[in-house]
PDB file of C-alpha atoms in Angstrom:
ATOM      1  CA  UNK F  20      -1.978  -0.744 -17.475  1.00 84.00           C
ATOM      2  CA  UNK F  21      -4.408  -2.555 -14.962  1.00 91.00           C
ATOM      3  CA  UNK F  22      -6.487  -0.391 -12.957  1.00 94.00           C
ATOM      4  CA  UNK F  23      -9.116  -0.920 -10.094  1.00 97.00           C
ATOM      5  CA  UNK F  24     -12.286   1.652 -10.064  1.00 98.00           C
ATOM      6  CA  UNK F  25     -13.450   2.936  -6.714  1.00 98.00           C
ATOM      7  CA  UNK F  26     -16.123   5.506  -6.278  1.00 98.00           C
ATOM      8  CA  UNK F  27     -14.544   8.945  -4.751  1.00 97.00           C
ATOM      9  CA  UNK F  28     -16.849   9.180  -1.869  1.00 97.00           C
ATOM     10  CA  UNK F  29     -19.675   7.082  -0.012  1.00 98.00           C
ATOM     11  CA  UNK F  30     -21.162   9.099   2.833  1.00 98.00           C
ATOM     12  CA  UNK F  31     -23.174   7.202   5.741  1.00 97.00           C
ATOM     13  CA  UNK F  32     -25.307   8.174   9.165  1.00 97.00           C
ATOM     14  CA  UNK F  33     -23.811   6.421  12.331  1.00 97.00           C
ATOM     15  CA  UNK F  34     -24.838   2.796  13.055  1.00 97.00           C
ATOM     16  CA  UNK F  35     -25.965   3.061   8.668  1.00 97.00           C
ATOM     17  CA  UNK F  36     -24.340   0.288   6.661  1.00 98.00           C
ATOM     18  CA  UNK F  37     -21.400   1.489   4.003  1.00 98.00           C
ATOM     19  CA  UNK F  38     -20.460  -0.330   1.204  1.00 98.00           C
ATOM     20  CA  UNK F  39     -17.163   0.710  -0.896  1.00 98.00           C
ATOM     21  CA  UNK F  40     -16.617  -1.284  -4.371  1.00 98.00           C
ATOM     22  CA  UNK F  41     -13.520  -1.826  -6.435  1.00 98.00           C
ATOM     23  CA  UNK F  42     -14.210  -3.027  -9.894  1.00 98.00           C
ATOM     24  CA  UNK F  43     -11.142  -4.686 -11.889  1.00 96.00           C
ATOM     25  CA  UNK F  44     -11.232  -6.955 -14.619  1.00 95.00           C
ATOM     26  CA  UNK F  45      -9.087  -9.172 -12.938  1.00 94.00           C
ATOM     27  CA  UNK F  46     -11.282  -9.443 -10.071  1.00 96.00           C
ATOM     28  CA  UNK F  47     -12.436 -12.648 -11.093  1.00 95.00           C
ATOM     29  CA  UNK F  48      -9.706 -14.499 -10.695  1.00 94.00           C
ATOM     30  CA  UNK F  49      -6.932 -12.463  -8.421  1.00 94.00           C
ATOM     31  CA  UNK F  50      -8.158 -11.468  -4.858  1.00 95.00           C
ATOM     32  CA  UNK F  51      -8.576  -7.775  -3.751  1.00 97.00           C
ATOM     33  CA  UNK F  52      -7.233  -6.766  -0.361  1.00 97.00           C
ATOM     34  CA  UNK F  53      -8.504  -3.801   1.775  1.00 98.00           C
ATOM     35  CA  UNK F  54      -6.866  -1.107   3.244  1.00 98.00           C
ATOM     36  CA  UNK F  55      -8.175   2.069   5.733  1.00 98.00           C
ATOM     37  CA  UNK F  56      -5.810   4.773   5.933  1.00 98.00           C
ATOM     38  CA  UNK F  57      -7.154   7.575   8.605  1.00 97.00           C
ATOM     39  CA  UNK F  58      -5.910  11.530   8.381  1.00 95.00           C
ATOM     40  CA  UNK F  59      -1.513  11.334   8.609  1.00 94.00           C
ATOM     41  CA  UNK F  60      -1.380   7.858   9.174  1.00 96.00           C
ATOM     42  CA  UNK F  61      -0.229   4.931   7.453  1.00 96.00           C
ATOM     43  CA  UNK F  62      -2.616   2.258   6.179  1.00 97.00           C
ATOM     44  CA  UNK F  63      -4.036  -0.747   7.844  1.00 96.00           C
ATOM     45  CA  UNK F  64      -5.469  -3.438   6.538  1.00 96.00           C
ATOM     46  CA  UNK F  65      -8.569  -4.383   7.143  1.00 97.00           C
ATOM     47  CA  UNK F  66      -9.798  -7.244   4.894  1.00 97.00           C
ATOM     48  CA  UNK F  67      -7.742  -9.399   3.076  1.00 97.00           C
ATOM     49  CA  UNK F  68      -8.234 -12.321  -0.101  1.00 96.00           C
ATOM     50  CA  UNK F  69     -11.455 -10.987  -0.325  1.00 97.00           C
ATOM     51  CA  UNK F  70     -12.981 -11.947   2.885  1.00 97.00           C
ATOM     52  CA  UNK F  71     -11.093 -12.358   5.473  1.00 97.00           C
ATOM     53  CA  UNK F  72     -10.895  -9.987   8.519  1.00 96.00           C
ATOM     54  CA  UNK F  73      -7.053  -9.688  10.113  1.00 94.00           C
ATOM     55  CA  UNK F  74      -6.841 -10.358  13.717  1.00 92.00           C
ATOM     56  CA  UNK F  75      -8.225  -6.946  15.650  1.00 94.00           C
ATOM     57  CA  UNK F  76     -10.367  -5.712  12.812  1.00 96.00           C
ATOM     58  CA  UNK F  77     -13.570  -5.053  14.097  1.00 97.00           C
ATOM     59  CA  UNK F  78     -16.530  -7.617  13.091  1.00 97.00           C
ATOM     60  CA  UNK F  79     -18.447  -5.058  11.645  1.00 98.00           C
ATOM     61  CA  UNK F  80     -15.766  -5.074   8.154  1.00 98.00           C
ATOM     62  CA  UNK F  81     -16.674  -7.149   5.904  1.00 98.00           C
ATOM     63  CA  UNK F  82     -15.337  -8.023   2.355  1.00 98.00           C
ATOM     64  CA  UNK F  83     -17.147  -9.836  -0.575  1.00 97.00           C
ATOM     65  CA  UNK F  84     -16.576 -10.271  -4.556  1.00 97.00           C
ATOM     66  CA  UNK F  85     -18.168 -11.709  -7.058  1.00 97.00           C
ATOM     67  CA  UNK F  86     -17.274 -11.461 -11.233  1.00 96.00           C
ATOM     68  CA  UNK F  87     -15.013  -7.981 -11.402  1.00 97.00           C
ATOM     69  CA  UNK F  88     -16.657  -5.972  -8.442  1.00 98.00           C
ATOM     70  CA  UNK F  89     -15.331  -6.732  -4.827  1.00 98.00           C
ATOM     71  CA  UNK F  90     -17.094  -4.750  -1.940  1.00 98.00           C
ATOM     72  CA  UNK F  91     -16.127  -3.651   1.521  1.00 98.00           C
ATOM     73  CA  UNK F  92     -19.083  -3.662   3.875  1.00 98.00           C
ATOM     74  CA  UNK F  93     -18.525  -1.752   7.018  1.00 98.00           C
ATOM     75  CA  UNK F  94     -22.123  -2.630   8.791  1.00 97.00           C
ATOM     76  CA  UNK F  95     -23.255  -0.146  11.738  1.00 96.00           C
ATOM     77  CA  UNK F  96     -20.117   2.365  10.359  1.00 97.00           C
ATOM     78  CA  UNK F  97     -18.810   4.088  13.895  1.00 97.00           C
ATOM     79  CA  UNK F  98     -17.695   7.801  13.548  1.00 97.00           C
ATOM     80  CA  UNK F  99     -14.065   6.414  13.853  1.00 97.00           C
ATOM     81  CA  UNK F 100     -14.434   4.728  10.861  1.00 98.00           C
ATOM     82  CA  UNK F 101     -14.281   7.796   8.533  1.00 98.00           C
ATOM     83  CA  UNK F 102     -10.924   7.706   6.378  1.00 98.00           C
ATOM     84  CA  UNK F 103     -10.518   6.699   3.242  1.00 98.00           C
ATOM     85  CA  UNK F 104     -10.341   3.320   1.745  1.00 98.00           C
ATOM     86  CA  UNK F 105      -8.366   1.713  -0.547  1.00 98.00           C
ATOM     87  CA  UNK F 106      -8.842  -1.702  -2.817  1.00 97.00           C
ATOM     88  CA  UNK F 107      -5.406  -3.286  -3.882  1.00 96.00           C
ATOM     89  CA  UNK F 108      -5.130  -6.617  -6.093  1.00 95.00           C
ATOM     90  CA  UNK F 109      -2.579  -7.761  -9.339  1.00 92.00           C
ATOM     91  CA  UNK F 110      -3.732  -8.576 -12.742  1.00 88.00           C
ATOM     92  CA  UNK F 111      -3.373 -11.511 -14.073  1.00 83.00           C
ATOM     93  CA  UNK F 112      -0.263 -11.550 -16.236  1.00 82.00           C
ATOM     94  CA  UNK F 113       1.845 -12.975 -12.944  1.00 77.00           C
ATOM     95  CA  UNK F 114       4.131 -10.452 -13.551  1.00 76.00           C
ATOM     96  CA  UNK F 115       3.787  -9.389  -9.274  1.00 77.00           C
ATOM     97  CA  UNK F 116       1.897  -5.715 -11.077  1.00 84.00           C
ATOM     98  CA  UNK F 117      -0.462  -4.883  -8.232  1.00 90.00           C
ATOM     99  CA  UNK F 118      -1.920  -2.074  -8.123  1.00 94.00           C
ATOM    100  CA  UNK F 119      -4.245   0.156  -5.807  1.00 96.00           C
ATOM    101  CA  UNK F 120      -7.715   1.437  -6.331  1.00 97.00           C
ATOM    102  CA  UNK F 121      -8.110   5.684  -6.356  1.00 97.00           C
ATOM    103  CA  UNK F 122      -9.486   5.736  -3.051  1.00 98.00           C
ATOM    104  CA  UNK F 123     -12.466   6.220  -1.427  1.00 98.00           C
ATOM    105  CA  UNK F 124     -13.400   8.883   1.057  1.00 98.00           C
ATOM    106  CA  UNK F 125     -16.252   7.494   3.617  1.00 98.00           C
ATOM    107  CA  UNK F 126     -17.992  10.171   5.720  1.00 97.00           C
ATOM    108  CA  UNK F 127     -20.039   9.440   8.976  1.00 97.00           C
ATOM    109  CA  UNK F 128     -21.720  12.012  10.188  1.00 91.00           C
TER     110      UNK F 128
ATOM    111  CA  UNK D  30       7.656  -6.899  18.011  1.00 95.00           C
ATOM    112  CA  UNK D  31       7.874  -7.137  14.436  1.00 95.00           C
ATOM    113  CA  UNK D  32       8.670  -3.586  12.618  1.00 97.00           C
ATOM    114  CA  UNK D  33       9.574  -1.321   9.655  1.00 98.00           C
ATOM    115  CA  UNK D  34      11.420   1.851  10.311  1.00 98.00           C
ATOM    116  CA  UNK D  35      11.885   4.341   8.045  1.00 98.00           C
ATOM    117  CA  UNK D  36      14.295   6.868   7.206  1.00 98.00           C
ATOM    118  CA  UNK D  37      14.130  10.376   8.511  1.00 98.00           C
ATOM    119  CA  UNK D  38      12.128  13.380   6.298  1.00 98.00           C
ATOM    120  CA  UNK D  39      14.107  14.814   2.682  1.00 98.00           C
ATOM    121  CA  UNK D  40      14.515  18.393   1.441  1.00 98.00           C
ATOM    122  CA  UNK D  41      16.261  18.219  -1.528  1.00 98.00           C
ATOM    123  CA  UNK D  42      16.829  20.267  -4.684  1.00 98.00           C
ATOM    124  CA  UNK D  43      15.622  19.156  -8.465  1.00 97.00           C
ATOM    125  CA  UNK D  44      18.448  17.370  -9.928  1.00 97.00           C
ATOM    126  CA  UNK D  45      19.862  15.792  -6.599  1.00 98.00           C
ATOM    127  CA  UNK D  46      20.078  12.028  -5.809  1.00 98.00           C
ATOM    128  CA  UNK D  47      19.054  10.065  -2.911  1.00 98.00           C
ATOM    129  CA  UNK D  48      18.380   7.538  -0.900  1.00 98.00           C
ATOM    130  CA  UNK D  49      15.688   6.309   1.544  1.00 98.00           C
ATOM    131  CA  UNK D  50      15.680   3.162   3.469  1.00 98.00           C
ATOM    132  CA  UNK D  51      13.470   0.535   5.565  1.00 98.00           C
ATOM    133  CA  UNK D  52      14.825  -1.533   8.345  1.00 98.00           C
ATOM    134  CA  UNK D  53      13.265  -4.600   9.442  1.00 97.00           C
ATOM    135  CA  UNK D  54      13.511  -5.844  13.121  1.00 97.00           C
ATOM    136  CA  UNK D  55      11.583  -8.704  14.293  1.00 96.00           C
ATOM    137  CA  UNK D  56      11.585 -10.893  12.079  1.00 96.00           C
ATOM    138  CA  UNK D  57      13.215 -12.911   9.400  1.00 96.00           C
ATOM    139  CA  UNK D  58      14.052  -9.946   7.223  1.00 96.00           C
ATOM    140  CA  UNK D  59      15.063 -12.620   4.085  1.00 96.00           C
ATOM    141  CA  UNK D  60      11.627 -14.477   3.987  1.00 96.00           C
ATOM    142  CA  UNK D  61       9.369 -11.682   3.260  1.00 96.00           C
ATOM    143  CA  UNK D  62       8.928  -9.516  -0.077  1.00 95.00           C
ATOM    144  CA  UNK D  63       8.929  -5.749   1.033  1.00 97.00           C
ATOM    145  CA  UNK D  64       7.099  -3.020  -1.141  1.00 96.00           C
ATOM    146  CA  UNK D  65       6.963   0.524  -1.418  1.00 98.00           C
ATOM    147  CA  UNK D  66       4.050   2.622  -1.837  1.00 98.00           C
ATOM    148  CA  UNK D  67       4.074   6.363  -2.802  1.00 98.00           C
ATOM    149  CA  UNK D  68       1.231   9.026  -1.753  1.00 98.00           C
ATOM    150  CA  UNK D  69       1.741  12.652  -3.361  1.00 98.00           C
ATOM    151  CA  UNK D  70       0.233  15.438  -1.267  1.00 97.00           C
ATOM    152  CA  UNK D  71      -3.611  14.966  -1.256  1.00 96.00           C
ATOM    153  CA  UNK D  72      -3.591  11.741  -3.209  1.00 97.00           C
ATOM    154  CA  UNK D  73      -4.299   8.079  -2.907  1.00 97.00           C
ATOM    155  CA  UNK D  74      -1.960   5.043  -3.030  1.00 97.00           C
ATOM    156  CA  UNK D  75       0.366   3.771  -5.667  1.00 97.00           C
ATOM    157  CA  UNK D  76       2.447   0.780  -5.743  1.00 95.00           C
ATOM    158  CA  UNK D  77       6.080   1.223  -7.042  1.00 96.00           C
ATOM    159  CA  UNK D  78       7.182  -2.335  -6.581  1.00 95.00           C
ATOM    160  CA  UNK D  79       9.080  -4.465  -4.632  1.00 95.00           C
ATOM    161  CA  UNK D  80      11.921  -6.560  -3.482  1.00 96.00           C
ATOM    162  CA  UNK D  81      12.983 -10.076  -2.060  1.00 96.00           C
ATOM    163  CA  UNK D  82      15.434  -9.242   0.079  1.00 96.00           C
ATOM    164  CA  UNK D  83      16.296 -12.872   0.116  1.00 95.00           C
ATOM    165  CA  UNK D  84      17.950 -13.132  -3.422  1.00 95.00           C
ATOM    166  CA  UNK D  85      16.985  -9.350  -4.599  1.00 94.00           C
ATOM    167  CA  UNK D  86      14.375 -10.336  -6.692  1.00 95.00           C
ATOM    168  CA  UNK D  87      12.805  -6.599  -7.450  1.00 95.00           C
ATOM    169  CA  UNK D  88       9.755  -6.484  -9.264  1.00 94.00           C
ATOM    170  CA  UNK D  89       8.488  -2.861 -10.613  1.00 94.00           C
ATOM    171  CA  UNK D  90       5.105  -0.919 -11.435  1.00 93.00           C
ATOM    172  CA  UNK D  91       5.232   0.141 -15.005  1.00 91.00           C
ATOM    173  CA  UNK D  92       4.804   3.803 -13.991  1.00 93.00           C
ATOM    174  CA  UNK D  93       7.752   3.512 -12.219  1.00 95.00           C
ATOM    175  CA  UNK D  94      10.358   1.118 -13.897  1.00 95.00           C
ATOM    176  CA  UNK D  95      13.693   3.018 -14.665  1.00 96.00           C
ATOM    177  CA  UNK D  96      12.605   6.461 -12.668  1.00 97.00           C
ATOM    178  CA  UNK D  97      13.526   4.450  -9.351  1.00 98.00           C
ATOM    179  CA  UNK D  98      15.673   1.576  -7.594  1.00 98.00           C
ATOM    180  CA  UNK D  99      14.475  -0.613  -5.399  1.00 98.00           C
ATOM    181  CA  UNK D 100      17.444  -2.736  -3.068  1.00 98.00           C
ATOM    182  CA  UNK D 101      17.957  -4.745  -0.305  1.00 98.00           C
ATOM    183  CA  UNK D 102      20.836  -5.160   2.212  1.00 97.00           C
ATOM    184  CA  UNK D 103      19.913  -8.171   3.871  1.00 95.00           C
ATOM    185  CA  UNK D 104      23.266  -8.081   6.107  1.00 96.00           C
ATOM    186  CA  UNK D 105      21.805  -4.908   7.715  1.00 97.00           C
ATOM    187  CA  UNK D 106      18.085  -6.047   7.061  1.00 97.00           C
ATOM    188  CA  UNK D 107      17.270  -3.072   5.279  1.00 98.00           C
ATOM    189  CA  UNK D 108      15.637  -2.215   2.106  1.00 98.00           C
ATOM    190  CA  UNK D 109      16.178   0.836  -0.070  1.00 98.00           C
ATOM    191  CA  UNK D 110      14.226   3.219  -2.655  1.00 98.00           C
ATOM    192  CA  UNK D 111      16.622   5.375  -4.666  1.00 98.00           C
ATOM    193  CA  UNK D 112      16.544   8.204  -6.953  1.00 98.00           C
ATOM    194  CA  UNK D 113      19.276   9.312  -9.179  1.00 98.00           C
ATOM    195  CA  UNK D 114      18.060  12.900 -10.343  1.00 97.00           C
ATOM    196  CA  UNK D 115      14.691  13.948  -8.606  1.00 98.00           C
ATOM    197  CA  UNK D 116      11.922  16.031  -9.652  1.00 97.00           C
ATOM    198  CA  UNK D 117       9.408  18.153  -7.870  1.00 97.00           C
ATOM    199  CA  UNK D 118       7.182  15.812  -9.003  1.00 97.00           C
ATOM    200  CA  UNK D 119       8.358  13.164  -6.589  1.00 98.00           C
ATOM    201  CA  UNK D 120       7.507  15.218  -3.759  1.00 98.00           C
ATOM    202  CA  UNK D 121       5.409  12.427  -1.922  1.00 98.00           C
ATOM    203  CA  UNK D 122       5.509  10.401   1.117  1.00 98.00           C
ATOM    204  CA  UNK D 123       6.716   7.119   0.729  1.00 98.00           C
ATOM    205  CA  UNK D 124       6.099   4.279   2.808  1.00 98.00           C
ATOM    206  CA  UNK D 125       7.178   0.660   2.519  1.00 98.00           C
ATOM    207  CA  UNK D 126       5.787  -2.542   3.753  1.00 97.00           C
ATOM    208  CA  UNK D 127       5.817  -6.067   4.730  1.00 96.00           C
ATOM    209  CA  UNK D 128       4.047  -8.654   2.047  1.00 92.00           C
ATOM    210  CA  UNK D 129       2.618 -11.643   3.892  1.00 86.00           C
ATOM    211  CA  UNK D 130       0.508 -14.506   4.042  1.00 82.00           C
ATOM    212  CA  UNK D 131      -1.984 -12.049   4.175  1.00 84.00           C
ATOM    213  CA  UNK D 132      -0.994  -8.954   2.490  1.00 85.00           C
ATOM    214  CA  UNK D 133       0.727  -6.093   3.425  1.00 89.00           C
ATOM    215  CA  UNK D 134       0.003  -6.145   7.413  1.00 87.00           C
ATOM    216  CA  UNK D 135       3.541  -4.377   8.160  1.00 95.00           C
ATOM    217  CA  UNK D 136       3.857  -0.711   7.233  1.00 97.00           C
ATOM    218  CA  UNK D 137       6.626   1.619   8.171  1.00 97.00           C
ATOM    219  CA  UNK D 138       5.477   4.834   9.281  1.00 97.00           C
ATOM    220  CA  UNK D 139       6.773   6.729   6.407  1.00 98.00           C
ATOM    221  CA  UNK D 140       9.464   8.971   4.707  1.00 98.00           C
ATOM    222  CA  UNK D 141       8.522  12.584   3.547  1.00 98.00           C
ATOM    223  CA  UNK D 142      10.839  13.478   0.370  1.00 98.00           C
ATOM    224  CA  UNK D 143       9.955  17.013  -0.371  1.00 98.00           C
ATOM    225  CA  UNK D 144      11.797  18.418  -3.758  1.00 98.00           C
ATOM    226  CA  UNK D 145      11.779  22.399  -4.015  1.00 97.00           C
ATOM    227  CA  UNK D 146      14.267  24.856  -5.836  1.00 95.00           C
TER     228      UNK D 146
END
């Protein structure tokens, strides 16, 4: 089955830049979404085919990809943006079998 | 204001069946695909699959084809996940969400099933 890799943990000073990648061999071709999910809440989104930032997501996220890695940049990461973080794309049978990447837990402090 | 709401928390004994559900309000409940997402205590994201509430069309992860069911009563504007004997292993929360034009931007605020002898 189709999996995305994300590295467990990425751990930043305040105002430091994060990055998070996601590597999937499918990354190439199928677009990888981004998705913050603080302590007992649900997720948000926060970066979408690719790039692009929804409406109310701060400037400072950022998403990128290129060949089978895509990367969320959070530049200048805020103490409120510890949670963890979560890549999500399909493979590319176009069978609709998306799937999410492990998760990864970003510390600022 | 466009919205999922989810069904109440579970407790419910190995071997029991049941049913969760997802009502949409706010929005054309028959032109969006809605998906559920489990999270087992501690543990990241995983997509089950999901549902066209608009002809039914249900699409499902492999890890979780025939160990759920995933429908849609459009008349109500509610989707379902549905379990016919559970485990303790499916103790999880489970939330389900809105696919759009730019992914899933919708959540529901999520259903705790707890399964305990």
């Amino acid at each position: 089955s189709y999996e995305l890799t994300q590295p467990p943990s990425v751990s930043v000073s305040p105002g430091q830049t994060a990055r998070i990648t996601c590597s999937g061999d499918a990354l190439p071709k199928k677009y990888a979404y981004w998705y913050q999910q603080k302590s007992g809440q649900a997720p948000v989104l926060v970066i979408y085919e690719d790039s692009k930032r929804p409406s109310g997501i701060p400037e400072r996220f950022s998403g990128s990809s290129s060949g089978t890695m895509a990367t969320l940049t959070i530049s200048g990461a805020q103490v409120e943006d510890e949670a963890d973080y979560y890549c999500y794309s399909t493979d590319s049978s176009g069978n609709h079998n998306w799937v999410f990447g492990g998760g990864t837990k970003l510390t600022v402090l | 204001e466009v919205q999922l709401v989810q069904s109440g928390a579970e407790v419910k004994k190995p071997g029991e069946s049941l049913k969760i559900s997802c009502k949409g309000s706010g929005y054309s409940f028959t032109s969006y695909w809605i998906g559920w997402v489990r999270q087992m205590p501690g543990k990241g994201l995983e997509w089950m699959g999901i549902i066209y509430p608009g002809d039914s069309d249900t699409r499902y992860s492999p890890s979780f084809q025939g160990q759920v069911t995933i429908s849609a009563d459009k008349s109500i504007s509610t989707a379902y996940l549905q379990w016919s004997s559970l485990k303790a292993s499916d103790t999880a929360m489970y939330y389900c969400a809105r696919q759009d034009e730019v992914g899933y931007a919708i959540w529901g605020q999520g259903t705790m099933v707890t399964v305990s002898s």
